Amino acid sequence: MEGINWDIREVQEISSTNEALYTLINDNKDLNEGIGIRSAYQTMGKGQIGKYWHSKANKNLLLSFLLQPSISISQQFAISQMISLSLVDLLTSLDIEEVRIKWPNDIYVGDLKIAGLLIQNLISGKQIKESIIGIGLNVNQVKFPGDIPNPTSLSLVLGRTFEIAQIQELLLDKINEFYAQLFDLRIKQLNKLYHFLLYRRGVLSKFKREQEKFEGTITGVDPLGHLLIETDLGIEKFNFRDIQFVI
Ligand code: BTN
């Protein structure tokens, strides 16, 4: 497979790069994959489950781009897996240690969050027709508001500043590499690597569902993206809305 033809437009300020790309796709039916938007600042950055994504202006990578993977909806979690693995590979290549994928959408360094993903899939029949990949990677920000849970950044971890455009370029190269694996049907290999890098896998940990705290051990993630935890009741399956990690 040829690499993706990246066409990332840069703006200074936007509500949300995911939102803007979604509108662009709706207004233009024949966009190619690789088109994307990077913004220096978002006024309404979107996080998971309706949360706000905080990022100081000009400090971090705020990027959304379009993929057209044409894979079956039953394999949609593989998209999130390959983007997570690309981010881990990028961070590891910068000599960061203890980089893990915290299910379902976060990248952690130790117990601190350095990046989050927001993936919106547009489905046609039984196929993923278009996938909007949103990535927020903390790069040069060193101070975060107190209500952001356990944040970190490249600067905090490595003690220097980075050129955001260069980090983006390195990341897009990694995504090219991992995306090719989806088409080589190396999804099983991606899945193996994903499990190897899964935060808290095999370690007795604390979780919370509704008001109840409980302990269990993550055994893996199933192909549909449910988290599997071994508890006193056996192996239980969780949707991401139904469980929180206690860190
Ligand atoms: C999360 O961890 O909750 C997901 C955060 C995703 C944030 C990125 S920043 C670029 C893109 N545009 C958005 O509005 N959100 C994603």
Short mmCIF file of C-alpha atoms and ligand atoms in Angstrom, two decimals:
data_model
loop_
_atom_site.label_atom_id
_atom_site.label_comp_id
_atom_site.label_asym_id
_atom_site.label_seq_id
_atom_site.Cartn_x
_atom_site.Cartn_y
_atom_site.Cartn_z
CA MET A 1 0.00 0.00 0.00
CA GLU A 2 1.19 3.51 -0.84
CA GLY A 3 1.43 5.82 2.15
CA ILE A 4 -1.43 8.14 3.00
CA ASN A 5 -1.34 11.41 1.11
CA TRP A 6 -1.39 13.80 4.07
CA ASP A 7 -2.97 17.19 3.53
CA ILE A 8 -3.10 18.84 6.94
CA ARG A 9 -4.43 22.40 7.05
CA GLU A 10 -3.23 24.61 9.86
CA VAL A 11 -5.39 27.14 11.66
CA GLN A 12 -4.80 29.36 14.66
CA GLU A 13 -8.15 28.87 16.37
CA ILE A 14 -11.19 26.67 15.84
CA SER A 15 -14.03 25.28 17.96
CA SER A 16 -12.86 21.67 17.64
CA THR A 17 -10.76 20.08 14.89
CA ASN A 18 -12.95 16.95 14.98
CA GLU A 19 -16.08 19.03 14.64
CA ALA A 20 -14.63 21.11 11.79
CA LEU A 21 -13.51 18.02 9.89
CA TYR A 22 -16.93 16.44 10.34
CA THR A 23 -18.55 19.54 8.82
CA LEU A 24 -16.03 19.53 5.97
CA ILE A 25 -16.82 15.89 5.18
CA ASN A 26 -20.55 16.54 5.25
CA ASP A 27 -20.20 19.48 2.88
CA ASN A 28 -17.81 17.76 0.45
CA LYS A 29 -18.59 14.18 -0.39
CA ASP A 30 -15.40 13.45 -2.33
CA LEU A 31 -12.63 14.20 0.13
CA ASN A 32 -9.61 11.91 0.16
CA GLU A 33 -8.20 10.25 3.21
CA GLY A 34 -5.29 12.10 4.71
CA ILE A 35 -7.05 15.45 4.77
CA GLY A 36 -6.85 16.99 8.21
CA ILE A 37 -6.85 20.06 10.41
CA ARG A 38 -4.37 21.12 13.05
CA SER A 39 -5.22 24.02 15.30
CA ALA A 40 -3.06 25.95 17.72
CA TYR A 41 -6.10 26.41 19.96
CA GLN A 42 -9.62 24.98 20.35
CA THR A 43 -12.42 26.96 21.95
CA MET A 44 -14.59 23.84 22.38
CA GLY A 45 -12.12 20.95 22.27
CA LYS A 46 -13.98 17.67 22.63
CA GLY A 47 -12.89 14.89 24.94
CA GLN A 48 -14.52 11.54 25.57
CA ILE A 49 -18.11 11.28 26.83
CA GLY A 50 -18.94 14.90 26.23
CA LYS A 51 -16.00 16.19 28.26
CA TYR A 52 -14.03 19.30 27.33
CA TRP A 53 -10.44 18.82 26.10
CA HIS A 54 -8.22 21.41 27.71
CA SER A 55 -5.13 22.68 25.90
CA LYS A 56 -3.30 25.98 26.26
CA ALA A 57 -2.87 27.92 22.97
CA ASN A 58 0.21 27.06 20.89
CA LYS A 59 1.45 24.45 23.32
CA ASN A 60 0.15 21.09 22.16
CA LEU A 61 -0.72 18.98 19.15
CA LEU A 62 -4.43 19.27 18.37
CA LEU A 63 -5.03 17.30 15.21
CA SER A 64 -7.86 15.60 13.36
CA PHE A 65 -7.64 13.77 10.06
CA LEU A 66 -9.74 11.57 7.84
CA LEU A 67 -9.15 7.87 7.15
CA GLN A 68 -11.26 5.70 4.86
CA PRO A 69 -10.32 2.24 6.04
CA SER A 70 -13.26 0.29 4.50
CA ILE A 71 -13.07 -2.39 7.15
CA SER A 72 -15.99 -4.19 8.70
CA ILE A 73 -17.69 -2.61 11.71
CA SER A 74 -16.84 -5.75 13.68
CA GLN A 75 -13.18 -4.74 13.33
CA GLN A 76 -13.61 -1.09 14.19
CA PHE A 77 -11.61 -1.30 17.39
CA ALA A 78 -8.55 -2.10 15.25
CA ILE A 79 -8.57 1.56 14.14
CA SER A 80 -8.23 2.75 17.71
CA GLN A 81 -5.58 0.09 18.33
CA MET A 82 -3.42 1.14 15.39
CA ILE A 83 -3.61 4.85 16.27
CA SER A 84 -2.75 4.08 19.91
CA LEU A 85 0.19 1.94 18.81
CA SER A 86 1.43 4.72 16.51
CA LEU A 87 1.41 7.16 19.44
CA VAL A 88 3.19 4.70 21.71
CA ASP A 89 5.82 4.10 19.03
CA LEU A 90 6.33 7.84 18.59
CA LEU A 91 6.79 8.41 22.33
CA THR A 92 9.08 5.43 22.69
CA SER A 93 11.18 6.68 19.77
CA LEU A 94 11.67 9.91 21.75
CA ASP A 95 13.14 7.77 24.55
CA ILE A 96 10.16 7.96 26.87
CA GLU A 97 9.84 4.92 29.08
CA GLU A 98 6.79 3.21 30.54
CA VAL A 99 4.44 4.28 27.75
CA ARG A 100 1.17 2.36 27.89
CA ILE A 101 -2.25 2.37 26.27
CA LYS A 102 -4.92 3.01 28.84
CA TRP A 103 -8.09 1.48 27.50
CA PRO A 104 -9.93 2.73 25.59
CA ASN A 105 -8.51 6.03 24.38
CA ASP A 106 -5.63 7.32 26.44
CA ILE A 107 -1.90 7.14 26.24
CA TYR A 108 -0.13 7.09 29.58
CA VAL A 109 3.41 7.58 30.77
CA GLY A 110 3.53 5.73 34.07
CA ASP A 111 0.30 6.83 35.77
CA LEU A 112 0.05 10.15 33.92
CA LYS A 113 -1.95 10.95 30.80
CA ILE A 114 -0.02 12.43 27.88
CA ALA A 115 -2.52 11.98 25.03
CA GLY A 116 -6.16 11.25 24.28
CA LEU A 117 -7.96 10.02 21.18
CA LEU A 118 -11.42 10.82 19.94
CA ILE A 119 -12.40 8.63 17.00
CA GLN A 120 -15.71 9.12 15.22
CA ASN A 121 -16.60 6.42 12.69
CA LEU A 122 -19.11 7.02 9.92
CA ILE A 123 -20.72 3.75 8.95
CA SER A 124 -22.20 2.68 5.64
CA GLY A 125 -23.86 -0.77 5.63
CA LYS A 126 -21.50 -3.03 7.52
CA GLN A 127 -18.38 -1.05 6.70
CA ILE A 128 -16.54 1.82 8.28
CA LYS A 129 -16.68 4.29 5.44
CA GLU A 130 -14.93 7.19 7.09
CA SER A 131 -13.13 7.60 10.31
CA ILE A 132 -12.36 10.96 11.89
CA ILE A 133 -9.29 10.54 14.04
CA GLY A 134 -8.81 13.24 16.68
CA ILE A 135 -5.57 13.33 18.64
CA GLY A 136 -4.67 15.60 21.52
CA LEU A 137 -1.02 15.14 22.49
CA ASN A 138 0.41 17.31 25.25
CA VAL A 139 3.72 18.63 23.96
CA ASN A 140 5.05 21.84 25.53
CA GLN A 141 2.47 22.61 28.21
CA VAL A 142 3.95 22.37 31.70
CA LYS A 143 1.14 23.81 33.83
CA PHE A 144 -2.38 22.39 33.80
CA PRO A 145 -5.51 23.49 35.61
CA GLY A 146 -6.03 21.62 38.89
CA ASP A 147 -9.18 19.88 37.70
CA ILE A 148 -7.41 17.98 34.90
CA PRO A 149 -6.71 14.50 36.24
CA ASN A 150 -3.03 13.45 36.22
CA PRO A 151 -1.76 15.23 33.08
CA THR A 152 1.73 15.21 31.67
CA SER A 153 3.45 16.36 28.47
CA LEU A 154 6.58 15.72 26.42
CA SER A 155 8.19 18.75 28.07
CA LEU A 156 7.36 17.58 31.57
CA VAL A 157 8.74 14.12 30.87
CA LEU A 158 11.81 15.05 28.83
CA GLY A 159 12.63 18.51 30.18
CA ARG A 160 12.85 20.35 26.86
CA THR A 161 10.55 21.92 24.30
CA PHE A 162 9.56 20.54 20.92
CA GLU A 163 8.54 21.83 17.51
CA ILE A 164 4.87 20.82 17.28
CA ALA A 165 4.96 20.54 13.47
CA GLN A 166 7.88 18.15 13.74
CA ILE A 167 6.10 15.99 16.30
CA GLN A 168 3.12 15.88 13.95
CA GLU A 169 5.33 14.79 11.07
CA LEU A 170 6.89 11.99 13.12
CA LEU A 171 3.45 10.87 14.25
CA LEU A 172 2.01 10.81 10.73
CA ASP A 173 4.95 8.63 9.62
CA LYS A 174 4.16 6.18 12.41
CA ILE A 175 0.49 6.17 11.47
CA ASN A 176 1.43 5.36 7.87
CA GLU A 177 3.38 2.35 9.12
CA PHE A 178 0.68 1.00 11.41
CA TYR A 179 -2.19 1.77 9.04
CA ALA A 180 -0.57 -0.41 6.37
CA GLN A 181 -0.87 -3.33 8.77
CA LEU A 182 -4.67 -3.10 8.73
CA PHE A 183 -4.59 -3.87 5.01
CA ASP A 184 -1.96 -6.57 5.25
CA LEU A 185 -4.44 -8.29 7.54
CA ARG A 186 -1.93 -8.08 10.31
CA ILE A 187 -4.74 -7.16 12.67
CA LYS A 188 -3.88 -10.13 14.90
CA GLN A 189 -0.33 -8.87 15.27
CA LEU A 190 -1.58 -5.36 16.07
CA ASN A 191 -3.86 -6.89 18.67
CA LYS A 192 -0.99 -8.81 20.26
CA LEU A 193 1.19 -5.72 20.50
CA TYR A 194 -1.77 -3.71 21.83
CA HIS A 195 -2.25 -6.22 24.65
CA PHE A 196 1.44 -6.20 25.44
CA LEU A 197 1.24 -2.42 25.93
CA LEU A 198 -2.10 -2.33 27.73
CA TYR A 199 -1.99 -0.27 30.94
CA ARG A 200 -2.48 -2.36 34.10
CA ARG A 201 -2.98 -5.65 32.24
CA GLY A 202 -2.35 -8.57 34.57
CA VAL A 203 -2.04 -6.32 37.63
CA LEU A 204 -4.65 -6.37 40.41
CA SER A 205 -6.21 -2.87 40.24
CA LYS A 206 -9.04 -0.79 41.59
CA PHE A 207 -12.02 0.26 39.48
CA LYS A 208 -15.35 1.96 39.96
CA ARG A 209 -18.73 1.20 38.37
CA GLU A 210 -21.65 3.44 39.22
CA GLN A 211 -21.11 3.98 42.95
CA GLU A 212 -19.33 0.70 43.62
CA LYS A 213 -15.57 0.33 43.95
CA PHE A 214 -14.13 -3.08 43.19
CA GLU A 215 -10.86 -4.85 42.50
CA GLY A 216 -9.97 -6.93 39.52
CA THR A 217 -7.31 -7.76 36.99
CA ILE A 218 -7.51 -6.69 33.36
CA THR A 219 -7.14 -9.75 31.15
CA GLY A 220 -7.58 -7.99 27.81
CA VAL A 221 -9.88 -6.23 25.39
CA ASP A 222 -12.23 -8.15 23.08
CA PRO A 223 -12.42 -7.43 19.30
CA LEU A 224 -15.41 -5.15 19.82
CA GLY A 225 -13.39 -3.07 22.26
CA HIS A 226 -14.91 -4.18 25.58
CA LEU A 227 -12.55 -4.28 28.54
CA LEU A 228 -12.28 -7.72 30.17
CA ILE A 229 -11.64 -7.79 33.90
CA GLU A 230 -11.32 -10.84 36.10
CA THR A 231 -13.18 -10.23 39.36
CA ASP A 232 -14.61 -12.45 42.09
CA LEU A 233 -17.52 -13.07 39.72
CA GLY A 234 -15.33 -14.37 36.89
CA ILE A 235 -14.42 -12.49 33.69
CA GLU A 236 -16.63 -9.44 33.32
CA LYS A 237 -17.04 -7.30 30.18
CA PHE A 238 -17.24 -3.50 30.28
CA ASN A 239 -18.25 -0.74 27.93
CA PHE A 240 -16.20 2.40 28.38
CA ARG A 241 -19.13 4.38 29.74
CA ASP A 242 -19.64 1.85 32.52
CA ILE A 243 -16.29 1.78 34.25
CA GLN A 244 -13.60 4.05 35.63
CA PHE A 245 -10.08 3.31 36.73
CA VAL A 246 -9.17 4.34 40.26
CA ILE A 247 -5.62 5.64 39.92
C1 BTN B 1 -10.01 12.27 25.59
O1 BTN B 1 -9.00 11.81 26.14
O2 BTN B 1 -11.01 12.55 26.25
C2 BTN B 1 -9.97 12.49 24.10
C3 BTN B 1 -9.36 13.80 23.78
C4 BTN B 1 -9.26 14.09 22.30
C5 BTN B 1 -8.81 15.51 22.07
C6 BTN B 1 -8.51 15.81 20.63
S1 BTN B 1 -7.74 17.36 20.42
C7 BTN B 1 -7.94 17.28 18.70
C8 BTN B 1 -9.31 16.68 18.45
N1 BTN B 1 -10.33 17.71 18.43
C9 BTN B 1 -11.17 17.61 19.47
O3 BTN B 1 -12.10 18.40 19.71
N2 BTN B 1 -10.83 16.56 20.23
C10 BTN B 1 -9.70 15.84 19.69
#
